[in-house]
Amino acid sequence: MIPYSKQSLDADDRAAVAAVLEGDWLTQGPAVSGFEQAVATRCGVPHAVAFSSGTAALHAAVFAAGVGPGDEIVTSAITFAASANCGAYLGARPRFADIEPETWNVSAATLEAAMTPRVKAVIPVHFAGLPAPIEPIRELVGPDVAIVEDAAHALGGYSGEGEVGSCAHADMAIFSLHPTKAITSAEGGVVTTRDAAMAERLAVFRHHGMVRDPDRFVHPEGAGDEGPWYHEQQYLGFNYRLSDVHAALGNSQLGKLDDHVAARNAVATRYREGLDGIEGLGLPPQPGGEALHAYHLFVVHLREGTARRLELYQRLLENEIRTQVHYIPVYRHPYYRSAFGYGPGLCPEAERYYAGCLSLPCYPDLTPAEQDRVIEVVREAMGDG
Ligand SMILES: *Cc1c(COP(=O)(O)O)cnc(C)c1O
C-alpha cells in the first residue's frame, strides 16, 4: 500500500533519540532548549517555544495573544479543525474566512468579509505549504489584532516576506511536528515570535500558568517571607511540555528540513508533468517568483466534483494507493453547527474546493516508480489512459 504521507527517519535520528535515553533528562530539558534555539535561528527570530503538539502550540499562541471569553477569532474554512478549536478552547467564537480559488488560501479580502469588532486574532493558514502573503492582512487588521500564522503545512517554505516563521508581519507562527509534516518529533509543535513578552506568556502557559521568576511575581514578598521554593500560578495553564526524547528527534530532523522540502518539490514536479492536460483534473496553485512551496500536500481538484472524486478515490484504493481529502470545511462539523450555529454553504469557494479536492501521496521517500504508478491509475480512472 502506498500511503498518502509518511515520515522519513534515518540512523542519525534514531541515534539522537537513543543518546537522550542514555542521559539524565527525559522531560523538558537541554534537548528542548537546543531545539528551540535551532528553530529560532532557522526562522531568523529571537524566540521559539516548543510544545507537545501543534494543537497545544495554537492554544498557547491565542492565549498569548490575549484571546478570551466574548472575543472572536477568524481562520480559514479549509484547514484542520485545530486552527479554529484553539479559539473555542478559550471561550472565543471562531469565525471562518473563505478561500481564494486561485490559491486555496485566505486573503485580506476574504478575511475582511469575516471581520467584526470582537475579533482579537486572525489565524491565516499556509494551506498545503503555499505561503500566504501576511503583509496585506496586517494592513487590514491594524496593529491591535494579533496575527498567528498556522504554518503547520509550510515549515521550510518561504515567500517574498521571508522564511515562513520569520514573523515579518505576524505576531507568532506555529508549526506542527506530526509525522505527516515536513519534519517530525513523533508529536510536537513550536511557536516562533519576535516578541519577548509573548514568548514569556507562551512558556508560562506551557507549564500550568506557573511563574518562577521573582521579578514577575504578583506578590514579590512571598519569596522573602516564605522561602526560595515560592512560585505563583498566575494563569490557568496546561502541561503542554515537549519531552527531551521528542526534541532530540525534532532537532535531528531539522537538519534535514531543506532536503525534505526539496524532495517534496521534486515529487510535485513529477506529478505536474505526469498529470498535465487531463480533462477535468485541476493541478494545485503554484507559488509566485520569489516563493518556495513546502508541499505538505499535493492536492488535485476534480472539476466535476463529488461523484467523480469518490470514483477516483476508490479506484486508487483498489490499486493499493491511499489518498485523503483535506479538508471538510470546518464549519460543517457537527460541533461547529451545534455550538456556533454554522452549517453547509457558509463559504462558497470553500464548498466548491471541497467538492472536488483529493490529496495524492506526497512525501520525501515516495519513489519515482511508485509515483508513476499513481499517475498511471489517475490517468486511467479519468479516461485518459
Ligand atoms: C497538523 C496541523 C495542526 C495540528 O498539529 P498537531 O501537531 O497534529 O496537533 C494544526 N493546523 C494544521 C493546519 C495542521 O495541518
Short mmCIF file of C-alpha atoms and ligand atoms in Angstrom, two decimals:
data_model
loop_
_atom_site.label_atom_id
_atom_site.label_comp_id
_atom_site.label_asym_id
_atom_site.label_seq_id
_atom_site.Cartn_x
_atom_site.Cartn_y
_atom_site.Cartn_z
CA MET A 1 0.00 0.00 0.00
CA ILE A 2 1.29 3.48 -0.90
CA PRO A 3 0.22 5.79 1.96
CA TYR A 4 -0.73 9.42 1.33
CA SER A 5 2.01 10.54 3.72
CA LYS A 6 4.91 9.04 5.65
CA GLN A 7 7.79 10.26 7.83
CA SER A 8 11.44 9.95 6.70
CA LEU A 9 13.70 8.75 9.50
CA ASP A 10 17.30 7.61 9.34
CA ALA A 11 20.05 6.22 11.57
CA ASP A 12 21.06 9.73 12.81
CA ASP A 13 17.52 10.34 14.02
CA ARG A 14 17.47 7.04 15.91
CA ALA A 15 20.90 7.72 17.43
CA ALA A 16 19.78 11.19 18.59
CA VAL A 17 16.84 9.67 20.45
CA ALA A 18 18.98 6.87 21.90
CA ALA A 19 21.50 9.44 23.20
CA VAL A 20 18.79 11.17 25.24
CA LEU A 21 17.71 7.83 26.71
CA GLU A 22 21.31 7.32 27.94
CA GLY A 23 21.26 10.65 29.81
CA ASP A 24 19.56 12.09 32.90
CA TRP A 25 16.84 14.23 31.33
CA LEU A 26 13.75 12.75 29.78
CA THR A 27 11.20 15.52 30.02
CA GLN A 28 11.75 19.15 29.02
CA GLY A 29 15.47 19.84 29.42
CA PRO A 30 18.57 20.72 27.39
CA ALA A 31 17.37 19.00 24.19
CA VAL A 32 14.23 21.14 24.20
CA SER A 33 16.19 24.39 24.64
CA GLY A 34 18.64 23.29 21.95
CA PHE A 35 15.79 22.54 19.58
CA GLU A 36 14.10 25.87 20.33
CA GLN A 37 17.35 27.71 19.66
CA ALA A 38 17.81 25.86 16.36
CA VAL A 39 14.26 26.65 15.20
CA ALA A 40 14.64 30.31 16.18
CA THR A 41 17.92 30.55 14.25
CA ARG A 42 16.43 28.81 11.24
CA CYS A 43 13.44 31.19 11.17
CA GLY A 44 15.51 34.28 11.99
CA VAL A 45 13.58 35.19 15.16
CA PRO A 46 14.79 35.66 18.75
CA HIS A 47 12.27 33.26 20.31
CA ALA A 48 10.90 29.78 19.67
CA VAL A 49 8.85 27.90 22.28
CA ALA A 50 8.29 24.14 21.86
CA PHE A 51 5.05 22.33 22.74
CA SER A 52 3.73 18.79 22.98
CA SER A 53 1.77 19.25 19.72
CA GLY A 54 0.90 21.79 17.06
CA THR A 55 -2.55 21.99 18.61
CA ALA A 56 -1.06 22.89 22.01
CA ALA A 57 1.10 25.49 20.23
CA LEU A 58 -2.03 27.05 18.67
CA HIS A 59 -3.86 27.05 22.02
CA ALA A 60 -0.90 28.77 23.70
CA ALA A 61 -0.48 31.29 20.86
CA VAL A 62 -4.08 32.52 21.01
CA PHE A 63 -3.79 32.66 24.81
CA ALA A 64 -0.60 34.74 24.48
CA ALA A 65 -2.47 36.99 22.04
CA GLY A 66 -4.92 37.75 24.85
CA VAL A 67 -7.95 35.93 23.39
CA GLY A 68 -10.66 35.12 25.96
CA PRO A 69 -14.40 34.69 26.52
CA GLY A 70 -16.53 37.00 24.38
CA ASP A 71 -13.77 37.53 21.82
CA GLU A 72 -13.75 36.17 18.29
CA ILE A 73 -11.04 34.70 16.09
CA VAL A 74 -11.03 34.19 12.31
CA THR A 75 -9.37 31.37 10.41
CA SER A 76 -9.70 29.65 7.05
CA ALA A 77 -12.73 27.48 6.27
CA ILE A 78 -10.32 24.99 4.68
CA THR A 79 -7.95 23.87 7.43
CA PHE A 80 -7.50 21.23 10.10
CA ALA A 81 -10.08 21.88 12.83
CA ALA A 82 -7.35 22.72 15.38
CA SER A 83 -6.88 26.14 13.70
CA ALA A 84 -10.39 27.05 14.91
CA ASN A 85 -10.63 24.88 18.04
CA CYS A 86 -7.85 26.91 19.70
CA GLY A 87 -10.21 29.89 19.93
CA ALA A 88 -13.10 27.80 21.23
CA TYR A 89 -10.82 26.36 23.99
CA LEU A 90 -10.55 29.91 25.37
CA GLY A 91 -14.26 30.71 25.16
CA ALA A 92 -13.96 32.73 21.95
CA ARG A 93 -16.19 32.33 18.89
CA PRO A 94 -14.37 31.01 15.81
CA ARG A 95 -15.35 32.68 12.52
CA PHE A 96 -14.42 31.47 9.05
CA ALA A 97 -13.00 33.29 6.06
CA ASP A 98 -13.50 31.89 2.57
CA ILE A 99 -10.55 30.84 0.41
CA GLU A 100 -9.34 32.42 -2.82
CA PRO A 101 -10.00 30.00 -5.70
CA GLU A 102 -6.57 30.85 -7.21
CA THR A 103 -4.52 29.97 -4.11
CA TRP A 104 -6.82 28.00 -1.79
CA ASN A 105 -5.56 30.37 0.93
CA VAL A 106 -7.39 33.14 2.77
CA SER A 107 -6.54 36.71 1.72
CA ALA A 108 -7.05 40.18 3.17
CA ALA A 109 -10.22 40.39 1.04
CA THR A 110 -11.78 37.13 2.28
CA LEU A 111 -10.75 37.85 5.89
CA GLU A 112 -12.28 41.32 5.66
CA ALA A 113 -15.69 39.78 4.98
CA ALA A 114 -15.44 37.78 8.23
CA MET A 115 -14.10 40.56 10.50
CA THR A 116 -16.14 42.03 13.38
CA PRO A 117 -15.17 44.48 16.14
CA ARG A 118 -14.85 41.50 18.52
CA VAL A 119 -12.09 39.78 16.54
CA LYS A 120 -8.92 39.63 18.66
CA ALA A 121 -6.82 37.34 16.47
CA VAL A 122 -6.72 36.10 12.89
CA ILE A 123 -5.13 32.77 12.03
CA PRO A 124 -4.19 32.56 8.34
CA VAL A 125 -3.16 29.07 7.19
CA HIS A 126 -0.46 28.44 4.57
CA PHE A 127 -2.60 25.73 3.04
CA ALA A 128 -0.79 22.68 1.61
CA GLY A 129 2.50 24.57 2.13
CA LEU A 130 1.87 27.52 -0.19
CA PRO A 131 2.87 30.67 1.75
CA ALA A 132 0.01 33.19 2.03
CA PRO A 133 1.05 36.87 1.98
CA ILE A 134 0.73 38.31 5.50
CA GLU A 135 1.56 41.99 4.90
CA PRO A 136 -1.85 42.80 3.32
CA ILE A 137 -3.51 41.04 6.26
CA ARG A 138 -1.57 43.27 8.68
CA GLU A 139 -2.70 46.30 6.70
CA LEU A 140 -6.30 45.07 7.00
CA VAL A 141 -6.36 44.30 10.75
CA GLY A 142 -4.02 47.05 12.01
CA PRO A 143 -1.68 46.76 14.99
CA ASP A 144 -4.27 45.76 17.64
CA VAL A 145 -5.47 42.44 16.23
CA ALA A 146 -2.98 39.60 16.63
CA ILE A 147 -1.89 37.58 13.61
CA VAL A 148 -1.00 33.96 14.37
CA GLU A 149 0.17 32.14 11.25
CA ASP A 150 -0.87 28.49 11.22
CA ALA A 151 2.25 27.37 9.38
CA ALA A 152 1.77 23.66 10.18
CA HIS A 153 1.98 22.89 6.44
CA ALA A 154 4.73 25.29 5.50
CA LEU A 155 7.90 24.77 7.57
CA GLY A 156 10.84 25.16 5.19
CA GLY A 157 8.92 27.31 2.71
CA TYR A 158 9.49 30.99 2.04
CA SER A 159 7.95 33.91 0.21
CA GLY A 160 8.89 37.48 -0.69
CA GLU A 161 8.22 38.23 3.01
CA GLY A 162 10.99 35.84 4.06
CA GLU A 163 11.22 32.40 5.63
CA VAL A 164 7.89 31.04 6.86
CA GLY A 165 8.00 31.54 10.65
CA SER A 166 10.10 34.71 10.47
CA CYS A 167 7.08 36.70 11.68
CA ALA A 168 7.90 39.68 9.45
CA HIS A 169 4.26 40.83 9.70
CA ALA A 170 2.73 38.35 12.17
CA ASP A 171 2.92 38.22 15.96
CA MET A 172 3.51 34.49 16.06
CA ALA A 173 3.74 31.48 13.75
CA ILE A 174 3.01 27.90 14.78
CA PHE A 175 4.38 24.65 13.37
CA SER A 176 3.38 21.02 13.89
CA LEU A 177 5.89 18.18 14.15
CA HIS A 178 3.38 15.42 13.46
CA PRO A 179 4.76 12.57 11.29
CA THR A 180 2.86 13.80 8.20
CA LYS A 181 4.59 17.19 8.37
CA ALA A 182 7.92 18.34 6.84
CA ILE A 183 9.90 17.21 9.89
CA THR A 184 8.68 15.23 12.88
CA SER A 185 9.29 14.75 16.59
CA ALA A 186 6.58 12.00 16.63
CA GLU A 187 4.30 14.52 18.34
CA GLY A 188 5.25 18.14 18.90
CA GLY A 189 4.80 21.73 17.94
CA VAL A 190 6.62 25.05 18.14
CA VAL A 191 5.76 28.75 18.14
CA THR A 192 8.10 31.40 16.76
CA THR A 193 7.87 35.10 17.69
CA ARG A 194 9.88 38.31 17.77
CA ASP A 195 8.05 39.48 20.91
CA ALA A 196 9.78 38.69 24.22
CA ALA A 197 6.61 39.24 26.29
CA MET A 198 4.64 36.82 24.16
CA ALA A 199 7.45 34.24 24.37
CA GLU A 200 7.24 34.53 28.17
CA ARG A 201 3.45 34.02 28.15
CA LEU A 202 3.83 31.02 25.87
CA ALA A 203 6.34 29.39 28.23
CA VAL A 204 4.18 30.07 31.30
CA PHE A 205 1.06 28.66 29.61
CA ARG A 206 3.00 25.50 28.72
CA HIS A 207 3.76 24.93 32.41
CA HIS A 208 0.37 25.24 34.18
CA GLY A 209 0.47 29.07 34.20
CA MET A 210 3.23 28.96 36.84
CA VAL A 211 5.80 31.74 37.24
CA ARG A 212 9.15 31.18 38.96
CA ASP A 213 10.92 34.45 38.11
CA PRO A 214 10.79 36.69 41.25
CA ASP A 215 10.81 39.79 39.04
CA ARG A 216 7.42 38.73 37.70
CA PHE A 217 5.68 37.80 40.94
CA VAL A 218 2.31 39.36 41.76
CA HIS A 219 3.27 39.05 45.46
CA PRO A 220 7.05 39.62 45.47
CA GLU A 221 7.14 39.49 49.28
CA GLY A 222 6.30 35.76 49.01
CA ALA A 223 9.84 34.81 48.04
CA GLY A 224 11.28 36.61 51.07
CA ASP A 225 8.65 35.61 53.64
CA GLU A 226 8.09 32.01 52.62
CA GLY A 227 11.32 30.77 51.05
CA PRO A 228 13.09 30.04 47.82
CA TRP A 229 10.51 27.43 46.77
CA TYR A 230 7.91 30.17 46.43
CA HIS A 231 6.28 30.40 42.99
CA GLU A 232 2.95 31.58 41.68
CA GLN A 233 0.31 30.13 39.41
CA GLN A 234 -0.88 33.29 37.70
CA TYR A 235 -2.96 31.85 34.85
CA LEU A 236 -4.86 28.67 34.07
CA GLY A 237 -2.21 26.93 32.02
CA PHE A 238 -1.65 23.32 30.97
CA ASN A 239 1.06 20.71 30.86
CA TYR A 240 1.97 21.22 27.21
CA ARG A 241 5.69 20.45 27.55
CA LEU A 242 7.64 18.66 24.84
CA SER A 243 9.96 15.94 26.16
CA ASP A 244 13.70 15.85 25.54
CA VAL A 245 13.18 12.50 23.78
CA HIS A 246 10.89 14.15 21.24
CA ALA A 247 13.00 17.30 20.97
CA ALA A 248 16.11 15.26 20.11
CA LEU A 249 14.24 13.70 17.20
CA GLY A 250 12.92 17.12 16.12
CA ASN A 251 16.40 18.63 16.25
CA SER A 252 17.94 15.83 14.23
CA GLN A 253 15.14 16.13 11.67
CA LEU A 254 15.57 19.91 11.45
CA GLY A 255 18.97 19.33 9.87
CA LYS A 256 17.18 17.56 7.01
CA LEU A 257 14.41 20.10 6.51
CA ASP A 258 15.79 21.52 3.28
CA ASP A 259 16.31 18.02 1.85
CA HIS A 260 12.76 17.04 2.77
CA VAL A 261 11.26 20.14 1.18
CA ALA A 262 13.39 19.71 -1.95
CA ALA A 263 12.27 16.06 -2.23
CA ARG A 264 8.61 17.12 -1.85
CA ASN A 265 9.12 19.71 -4.60
CA ALA A 266 10.60 17.01 -6.84
CA VAL A 267 7.50 14.87 -6.22
CA ALA A 268 5.28 17.84 -7.11
CA THR A 269 7.21 18.48 -10.33
CA ARG A 270 6.85 14.85 -11.41
CA TYR A 271 3.09 14.95 -10.72
CA ARG A 272 2.73 18.21 -12.68
CA GLU A 273 4.43 16.66 -15.69
CA GLY A 274 2.65 13.32 -15.43
CA LEU A 275 -0.84 14.70 -14.80
CA ASP A 276 -0.68 17.63 -17.19
CA GLY A 277 -3.57 18.05 -19.63
CA ILE A 278 -6.03 15.52 -18.15
CA GLU A 279 -9.57 16.69 -18.95
CA GLY A 280 -11.44 17.67 -15.77
CA LEU A 281 -8.40 17.43 -13.45
CA GLY A 282 -7.03 20.66 -11.94
CA LEU A 283 -3.50 20.86 -10.53
CA PRO A 284 -2.67 22.78 -7.34
CA PRO A 285 -1.78 26.50 -7.28
CA GLN A 286 1.89 27.33 -7.83
CA PRO A 287 3.93 29.86 -5.89
CA GLY A 288 4.96 33.18 -7.44
CA GLY A 289 8.54 34.04 -8.39
CA GLU A 290 10.19 34.52 -5.00
CA ALA A 291 8.30 31.85 -3.10
CA LEU A 292 9.08 28.22 -2.22
CA HIS A 293 6.12 25.87 -1.73
CA ALA A 294 6.68 23.38 1.11
CA TYR A 295 4.30 20.81 -0.48
CA HIS A 296 2.94 19.30 2.70
CA LEU A 297 0.13 18.21 0.36
CA PHE A 298 -0.23 17.73 -3.38
CA VAL A 299 -3.96 18.30 -3.97
CA VAL A 300 -5.65 17.70 -7.32
CA HIS A 301 -9.11 19.08 -8.00
CA LEU A 302 -11.83 17.30 -9.98
CA ARG A 303 -13.92 19.83 -11.79
CA GLU A 304 -16.93 17.50 -11.96
CA GLY A 305 -16.85 17.19 -8.19
CA THR A 306 -18.02 14.75 -5.60
CA ALA A 307 -19.16 11.64 -7.53
CA ARG A 308 -16.05 11.57 -9.76
CA ARG A 309 -13.84 12.21 -6.75
CA LEU A 310 -15.27 9.20 -4.91
CA GLU A 311 -14.74 7.06 -8.02
CA LEU A 312 -11.11 8.16 -8.30
CA TYR A 313 -10.52 7.65 -4.56
CA GLN A 314 -11.88 4.10 -4.79
CA ARG A 315 -10.01 3.25 -7.98
CA LEU A 316 -6.75 4.35 -6.37
CA LEU A 317 -7.53 2.34 -3.23
CA GLU A 318 -8.22 -0.80 -5.31
CA ASN A 319 -4.73 -0.24 -6.69
CA GLU A 320 -3.21 -0.04 -3.19
CA ILE A 321 -2.85 3.76 -3.28
CA ARG A 322 -4.24 5.70 -0.36
CA THR A 323 -5.43 9.29 -0.81
CA GLN A 324 -7.12 11.76 1.55
CA VAL A 325 -9.47 14.71 1.48
CA HIS A 326 -8.10 17.91 3.07
CA TYR A 327 -10.43 19.26 4.36
CA ILE A 328 -14.14 19.18 5.07
CA PRO A 329 -14.90 22.90 5.66
CA VAL A 330 -14.52 23.19 9.43
CA TYR A 331 -17.90 24.90 9.96
CA ARG A 332 -19.69 21.80 8.58
CA HIS A 333 -18.65 19.63 11.54
CA PRO A 334 -21.48 18.82 13.98
CA TYR A 335 -19.67 20.59 16.84
CA TYR A 336 -19.49 23.84 14.89
CA ARG A 337 -23.13 23.52 13.85
CA SER A 338 -24.43 22.94 17.36
CA ALA A 339 -22.08 25.18 19.33
CA PHE A 340 -21.99 28.13 16.91
CA GLY A 341 -24.95 27.70 14.55
CA TYR A 342 -22.91 27.25 11.39
CA GLY A 343 -23.82 24.93 8.51
CA PRO A 344 -23.06 23.96 4.93
CA GLY A 345 -22.82 26.77 2.41
CA LEU A 346 -21.20 29.41 4.65
CA CYS A 347 -18.18 29.88 2.35
CA PRO A 348 -19.00 29.24 -1.35
CA GLU A 349 -15.40 28.91 -2.62
CA ALA A 350 -14.54 26.54 0.23
CA GLU A 351 -17.56 24.41 -0.73
CA ARG A 352 -16.52 24.33 -4.40
CA TYR A 353 -12.98 23.40 -3.42
CA TYR A 354 -14.14 20.69 -1.00
CA ALA A 355 -16.44 19.09 -3.59
CA GLY A 356 -13.51 18.10 -5.83
CA CYS A 357 -10.26 18.04 -3.82
CA LEU A 358 -8.11 14.93 -3.38
CA SER A 359 -4.62 14.73 -1.84
CA LEU A 360 -2.30 12.33 -3.69
CA PRO A 361 0.60 10.56 -1.94
CA CYS A 362 3.34 13.15 -1.31
CA TYR A 363 6.37 12.55 0.91
CA PRO A 364 10.17 12.56 0.50
CA ASP A 365 10.62 8.78 0.24
CA LEU A 366 7.93 8.26 -2.41
CA THR A 367 9.88 6.64 -5.27
CA PRO A 368 9.57 7.73 -8.92
CA ALA A 369 8.27 4.22 -9.74
CA GLU A 370 5.55 4.49 -7.08
CA GLN A 371 4.68 7.94 -8.31
CA ASP A 372 4.42 6.76 -11.91
CA ARG A 373 2.02 4.07 -10.73
CA VAL A 374 -0.16 6.78 -9.08
CA ILE A 375 -0.07 8.86 -12.28
CA GLU A 376 -1.00 5.83 -14.43
CA VAL A 377 -4.00 4.91 -12.25
CA VAL A 378 -5.22 8.54 -12.18
CA ARG A 379 -4.93 8.76 -15.98
CA GLU A 380 -6.85 5.52 -16.49
CA ALA A 381 -9.54 6.46 -13.97
CA MET A 382 -10.02 9.84 -15.65
CA GLY A 383 -10.46 8.14 -19.04
CA ASP A 384 -7.12 9.48 -20.24
CA GLY A 385 -5.17 6.23 -20.34
C1 LIG B 1 -1.27 19.23 11.69
C2 LIG B 1 -1.98 20.53 11.83
C3 LIG B 1 -2.24 21.14 13.07
C4 LIG B 1 -2.08 20.45 14.41
O1 LIG B 1 -0.92 19.85 14.64
P1 LIG B 1 -0.78 18.61 15.65
O2 LIG B 1 0.69 18.58 15.85
O3 LIG B 1 -1.32 17.42 14.94
O4 LIG B 1 -1.53 18.93 16.88
C5 LIG B 1 -2.77 22.41 13.08
N1 LIG B 1 -3.09 23.05 11.94
C6 LIG B 1 -2.91 22.48 10.75
C7 LIG B 1 -3.29 23.24 9.52
C8 LIG B 1 -2.37 21.19 10.65
O5 LIG B 1 -2.24 20.61 9.46
#
